Coordinates of C-alpha atoms in Angstrom, one line a residue:
M1 CA 110.6 89.6 142.4
D2 CA 107.5 87.3 142.3
H3 CA 105.7 89.3 145.0
P4 CA 104.6 93.0 145.1
Q5 CA 107.0 95.2 147.0
Q6 CA 106.0 95.9 150.6
P7 CA 105.7 99.5 151.7
K8 CA 108.8 100.9 153.3
V9 CA 108.8 102.3 156.8
I10 CA 110.3 105.8 156.6
P11 CA 112.2 106.7 159.8
L12 CA 111.8 110.2 161.3
L13 CA 114.6 112.5 160.4
T14 CA 116.6 114.6 162.8
P15 CA 116.8 118.3 161.8
I16 CA 120.4 117.8 160.6
A17 CA 119.5 114.8 158.6
F18 CA 116.5 116.7 157.1
L19 CA 118.7 119.6 156.1
G20 CA 121.2 117.1 154.5
M21 CA 118.4 115.6 152.4
V22 CA 117.2 119.1 151.3
F23 CA 120.8 119.9 150.2
A24 CA 121.2 116.6 148.4
V25 CA 118.0 117.2 146.4
S26 CA 118.9 120.7 145.5
A27 CA 122.3 119.4 144.4
G28 CA 120.7 116.7 142.2
T29 CA 122.4 113.8 144.1
V30 CA 119.1 112.1 145.1
T31 CA 117.0 112.5 142.0
S32 CA 119.8 111.3 139.7
S33 CA 119.5 107.7 141.2
H34 CA 115.8 107.4 141.8
A35 CA 112.7 107.4 139.6
R36 CA 111.7 110.9 138.7
S37 CA 108.4 112.7 138.6
M38 CA 107.3 115.3 136.1
G39 CA 108.1 118.0 138.7
E40 CA 111.7 116.6 138.9
I41 CA 112.0 116.6 135.2
E42 CA 110.9 120.3 135.1
R43 CA 113.3 121.2 137.9
S44 CA 116.3 119.4 136.3
K45 CA 115.4 120.8 132.8
E46 CA 116.2 117.3 131.5
L47 CA 114.1 114.5 130.0
R48 CA 116.1 111.2 130.0
I49 CA 115.3 109.3 126.9
C50 CA 116.7 105.7 126.5
I51 CA 116.8 104.6 122.9
S52 CA 117.4 101.0 121.7
P53 CA 118.6 101.2 118.1
I54 CA 117.3 97.8 117.3
D55 CA 116.9 98.7 113.6
P56 CA 117.4 101.8 111.4
S57 CA 113.6 102.1 111.1
V58 CA 113.7 102.9 114.8
A59 CA 117.1 104.7 115.2
S60 CA 120.8 104.4 114.6
A61 CA 123.6 105.2 117.0
V62 CA 127.3 105.7 116.4
P63 CA 129.9 104.8 117.3
A64 CA 129.0 101.1 117.7
K65 CA 128.4 100.0 121.2
C66 CA 128.3 103.6 122.5
R67 CA 126.4 104.4 125.7
D68 CA 125.9 108.0 126.7
K69 CA 128.0 109.7 124.1
C70 CA 126.2 108.5 121.0
A71 CA 125.2 110.4 117.8
F72 CA 121.6 109.3 117.2
S73 CA 119.6 109.5 114.0
G74 CA 116.4 108.1 112.7
P75 CA 112.6 108.6 113.2
V76 CA 112.4 107.7 116.9
H77 CA 115.2 110.1 117.8
E78 CA 113.5 112.9 115.9
Q79 CA 110.1 112.1 117.5
A80 CA 111.6 112.1 121.0
L81 CA 113.3 115.4 120.4
S82 CA 110.0 116.9 119.2
F83 CA 108.3 115.6 122.4
A84 CA 111.0 117.0 124.7
S85 CA 110.7 120.4 123.0
S86 CA 106.9 120.4 123.6
L87 CA 107.4 120.2 127.3
G88 CA 108.7 123.7 127.3
K89 CA 110.4 125.6 130.1
G90 CA 113.9 124.9 128.6
I91 CA 113.7 121.1 129.0
Q92 CA 116.4 119.4 127.1
A93 CA 116.5 115.8 125.9
K94 CA 119.3 113.6 127.3
F95 CA 119.8 110.4 125.4
L96 CA 121.2 107.0 126.5
R97 CA 121.7 104.0 124.3
V98 CA 120.4 100.7 125.8
D99 CA 120.1 97.2 124.5
W100 CA 116.6 96.0 123.6
D101 CA 116.2 93.4 126.4
E102 CA 117.9 95.7 128.9
Q103 CA 114.7 97.8 128.9
F104 CA 113.0 95.0 130.9
F105 CA 115.8 94.0 133.2
N106 CA 115.2 93.8 137.0
K107 CA 117.8 94.8 139.6
E108 CA 119.6 91.4 138.9
G109 CA 119.9 92.2 135.2
K110 CA 117.3 89.6 134.2
T111 CA 113.9 89.8 132.5
V112 CA 111.3 87.7 134.4
L113 CA 108.3 87.5 132.1
D114 CA 105.7 86.6 134.8
A115 CA 107.0 88.9 137.5
T116 CA 105.7 92.4 138.4
Y117 CA 108.4 95.0 138.9
T118 CA 109.7 98.3 137.5
P119 CA 112.6 97.8 135.1
E120 CA 115.8 99.0 136.8
L121 CA 116.5 101.6 134.1
L122 CA 113.2 103.4 134.9
A123 CA 113.3 102.7 138.7
S124 CA 116.8 104.1 139.0
G125 CA 116.0 107.3 137.1
K126 CA 118.4 106.6 134.3
C127 CA 115.5 106.6 131.9
D128 CA 112.2 108.6 132.0
L129 CA 111.0 107.3 128.6
Y130 CA 111.5 104.3 126.3
P131 CA 110.4 105.6 122.8
S132 CA 111.7 102.8 120.6
N133 CA 108.3 101.6 119.3
L134 CA 107.5 99.0 121.9
T135 CA 104.6 96.6 121.4
R136 CA 102.1 96.5 124.2
N137 CA 101.6 93.0 125.5
E138 CA 100.6 91.2 128.7
W139 CA 104.0 90.5 130.2
R140 CA 105.3 94.0 129.6
M141 CA 102.2 95.6 131.1
K142 CA 103.2 94.0 134.4
K143 CA 106.3 96.3 134.4
I144 CA 105.5 99.4 132.4
D145 CA 102.7 101.6 131.0
F146 CA 102.2 102.7 127.4
V147 CA 101.1 105.7 125.4
T148 CA 100.0 104.3 122.1
L149 CA 101.4 105.9 118.9
F150 CA 99.9 103.7 116.2
P151 CA 98.4 100.3 115.5
S152 CA 100.5 97.7 113.7
R153 CA 100.5 94.1 112.6
M154 CA 103.5 91.8 112.1
M155 CA 104.6 91.3 108.6
V156 CA 106.3 88.2 107.3
I157 CA 109.4 89.0 105.3
V158 CA 110.7 86.2 103.0
S159 CA 113.4 85.9 100.3
S160 CA 112.2 86.7 96.8
A161 CA 112.6 83.0 96.0
M162 CA 110.3 82.0 98.9
K163 CA 107.6 84.5 98.2
G164 CA 105.4 82.0 96.2
K165 CA 105.9 79.2 98.7
L166 CA 105.0 81.1 101.9
K167 CA 101.5 82.6 101.4
A168 CA 99.8 82.3 104.7
A169 CA 100.5 81.7 108.4
P170 CA 100.0 77.8 108.3
D171 CA 102.9 77.7 105.7
L172 CA 105.3 78.8 108.4
A173 CA 105.1 75.6 110.3
G174 CA 108.4 73.7 110.3
K175 CA 110.3 76.5 108.8
T176 CA 113.2 78.5 110.2
A177 CA 112.8 82.0 111.5
A178 CA 115.4 84.6 112.4
I179 CA 114.1 86.8 115.2
E180 CA 115.5 89.4 117.7
K181 CA 115.6 88.1 121.2
G182 CA 113.1 89.6 123.7
T183 CA 110.9 91.1 121.0
S184 CA 107.1 90.7 120.6
Y185 CA 108.0 88.7 117.4
E186 CA 109.7 86.0 119.5
T187 CA 106.8 86.0 122.0
W188 CA 104.3 85.4 119.2
L189 CA 106.4 82.6 117.6
R190 CA 106.9 80.8 120.9
E191 CA 103.2 80.9 121.5
Q192 CA 102.5 79.5 118.0
N193 CA 105.0 76.7 118.6
R194 CA 103.0 75.7 121.7
T195 CA 99.7 75.8 119.8
S196 CA 99.2 76.1 116.1
Y197 CA 102.7 74.7 115.2
A198 CA 103.0 72.2 118.0
A199 CA 103.2 69.3 115.5
S200 CA 105.8 71.0 113.4
P201 CA 107.3 73.9 115.3
V202 CA 109.2 76.8 113.8
K203 CA 113.0 76.6 114.4
V204 CA 113.9 80.0 116.0
L205 CA 117.3 81.6 115.4
L206 CA 118.0 84.5 117.7
L207 CA 119.7 87.2 115.8
D208 CA 119.5 91.0 115.8
M209 CA 117.3 92.7 113.3
K210 CA 120.0 93.4 110.7
E211 CA 121.3 89.9 110.9
S212 CA 117.8 88.5 110.7
L213 CA 117.1 90.3 107.4
S214 CA 120.5 89.2 106.1
A215 CA 119.8 85.6 107.1
V216 CA 116.5 85.6 105.1
E217 CA 118.2 87.1 102.0
V218 CA 121.0 84.5 101.9
G219 CA 118.7 81.6 102.7
K220 CA 119.9 80.9 106.3
A221 CA 116.4 81.5 107.5
D222 CA 113.1 81.1 105.7
F223 CA 111.5 84.2 107.1
T224 CA 111.6 86.9 109.7
L225 CA 109.0 89.1 111.3
A226 CA 108.8 92.9 111.6
D227 CA 106.2 95.4 112.6
S228 CA 104.5 97.0 109.6
D229 CA 106.4 100.3 109.9
A230 CA 109.8 98.5 110.1
A231 CA 108.8 96.3 107.1
I232 CA 107.9 99.3 105.0
W233 CA 111.2 100.9 105.9
A234 CA 113.2 97.8 105.0
V235 CA 111.5 97.4 101.6
R236 CA 112.1 101.1 100.9
H237 CA 115.7 101.4 102.1
Q238 CA 117.3 98.0 102.8
L239 CA 116.0 94.8 101.1
K240 CA 117.4 93.7 97.7
N241 CA 116.6 90.0 97.7
A242 CA 113.7 89.8 100.2
T243 CA 110.2 91.3 100.4
T244 CA 107.0 91.3 102.5
A245 CA 104.6 88.4 102.0
F246 CA 101.6 88.7 104.4
T247 CA 100.6 89.8 107.8
V248 CA 100.1 87.6 110.9
G249 CA 98.9 87.9 114.4
P250 CA 96.5 90.4 115.9
T251 CA 96.6 94.1 115.5
D252 CA 99.1 95.4 118.1
E253 CA 99.5 98.7 119.8
I254 CA 102.9 100.3 119.3
G255 CA 104.0 103.1 121.6
W256 CA 106.3 104.7 124.2
A257 CA 106.8 103.1 127.6
F258 CA 106.9 104.7 131.0
R259 CA 107.2 103.9 134.7
K260 CA 103.7 103.0 135.9
E261 CA 103.8 105.8 138.6
D262 CA 104.6 108.5 136.1
K263 CA 101.0 109.4 135.2
D264 CA 101.7 113.1 134.7
L265 CA 104.5 112.4 132.1
Q266 CA 102.2 109.9 130.4
A267 CA 99.5 112.5 130.3
A268 CA 101.9 115.0 128.7
A269 CA 102.9 112.4 126.1
Q270 CA 99.3 111.5 125.3
K271 CA 98.4 115.1 124.8
F272 CA 101.4 115.6 122.5
V273 CA 100.5 112.5 120.4
D274 CA 96.9 113.6 120.1
E275 CA 98.0 117.0 118.9
Q276 CA 100.4 115.5 116.4
R277 CA 97.6 113.4 114.9
K278 CA 95.3 116.4 114.4
S279 CA 97.5 117.9 111.7
D280 CA 98.8 116.3 108.5
T281 CA 101.7 118.8 108.6
S282 CA 102.7 118.1 112.2
S283 CA 106.3 117.1 113.0
F284 CA 105.4 113.5 113.5
N285 CA 103.7 113.3 110.1
Q286 CA 106.6 115.0 108.4
I287 CA 109.1 112.6 110.1
W288 CA 107.1 109.6 108.8
E289 CA 107.0 111.1 105.3
K290 CA 110.7 111.5 105.4
Y291 CA 111.6 108.0 106.5
F292 CA 108.7 105.8 105.4
G293 CA 107.3 107.7 102.4
I294 CA 103.9 107.8 104.1
S295 CA 102.5 110.0 106.8
L296 CA 101.6 108.6 110.2
N297 CA 97.9 109.3 109.6
K298 CA 97.9 107.5 106.3
F299 CA 99.8 104.6 107.8
V300 CA 97.2 104.2 110.6
S301 CA 94.4 104.2 108.0
L302 CA 96.3 101.5 106.1
I303 CA 96.7 99.3 109.1
N304 CA 93.0 99.8 110.1
S305 CA 92.0 98.6 106.7
T306 CA 93.7 95.2 107.2
R307 CA 91.6 94.4 110.3

């Protein structure tokens, strides 16, 4: 997977083989296992949305460990439904629950950071869209394209007892962090351990988001990281003995991810997002008010003021 794929030589089809392919397409047996264009989405009347319920600020899914028969809830689920309905022509959202790092797996079920490839879930046609608030970064751009929803910065979350002791990024050196594997938070911390914290690296515990917050509250970890929207949600709904301390890292772009070739679907998503941002009473802004106590437009203004 370290080299670009070579173009395939397509053999000429006999009339019988050609008719067989036409029948297969009309029956849906070809498009169900290959990456799909906007035209195929419109013909199938189905937008395949793969959600990773990494945290309740993104989405929740029950029963636990469900796959294709999940009951989803949360802001990302509602936003994805709103986008699917905007495509019109009777297109319905079909949801699949996926693990976070699974979004980047190649055919061998591995994430290779430096390699250029289309993640298998997208290449196979199982997913048309990853809406779970992915951070745009260099290694992901080798695999997927983004439509940006909002800017964000990472926030350091500490226990209430540690708030006065951890006041700025240099204070994190030598401390213990609880971080979800495969996230942009882990990417940032690993980079800091190679540079700013090389003399006193952060010890990294790889836990899921819920476990990471719990680890901070009980003192198993000194801090965790979350995007600003997730941090606001946690303070509002979840944290009892922990709080936000300060922001770190650059301003990130958070958005939805697509197969690189799906420019028409990306264009539809970009148009939809632009329209949502124009009105303070749009479905997106109402969803944000419901879950975060602040509209998306006000959140963007808040993040821009921290730059």
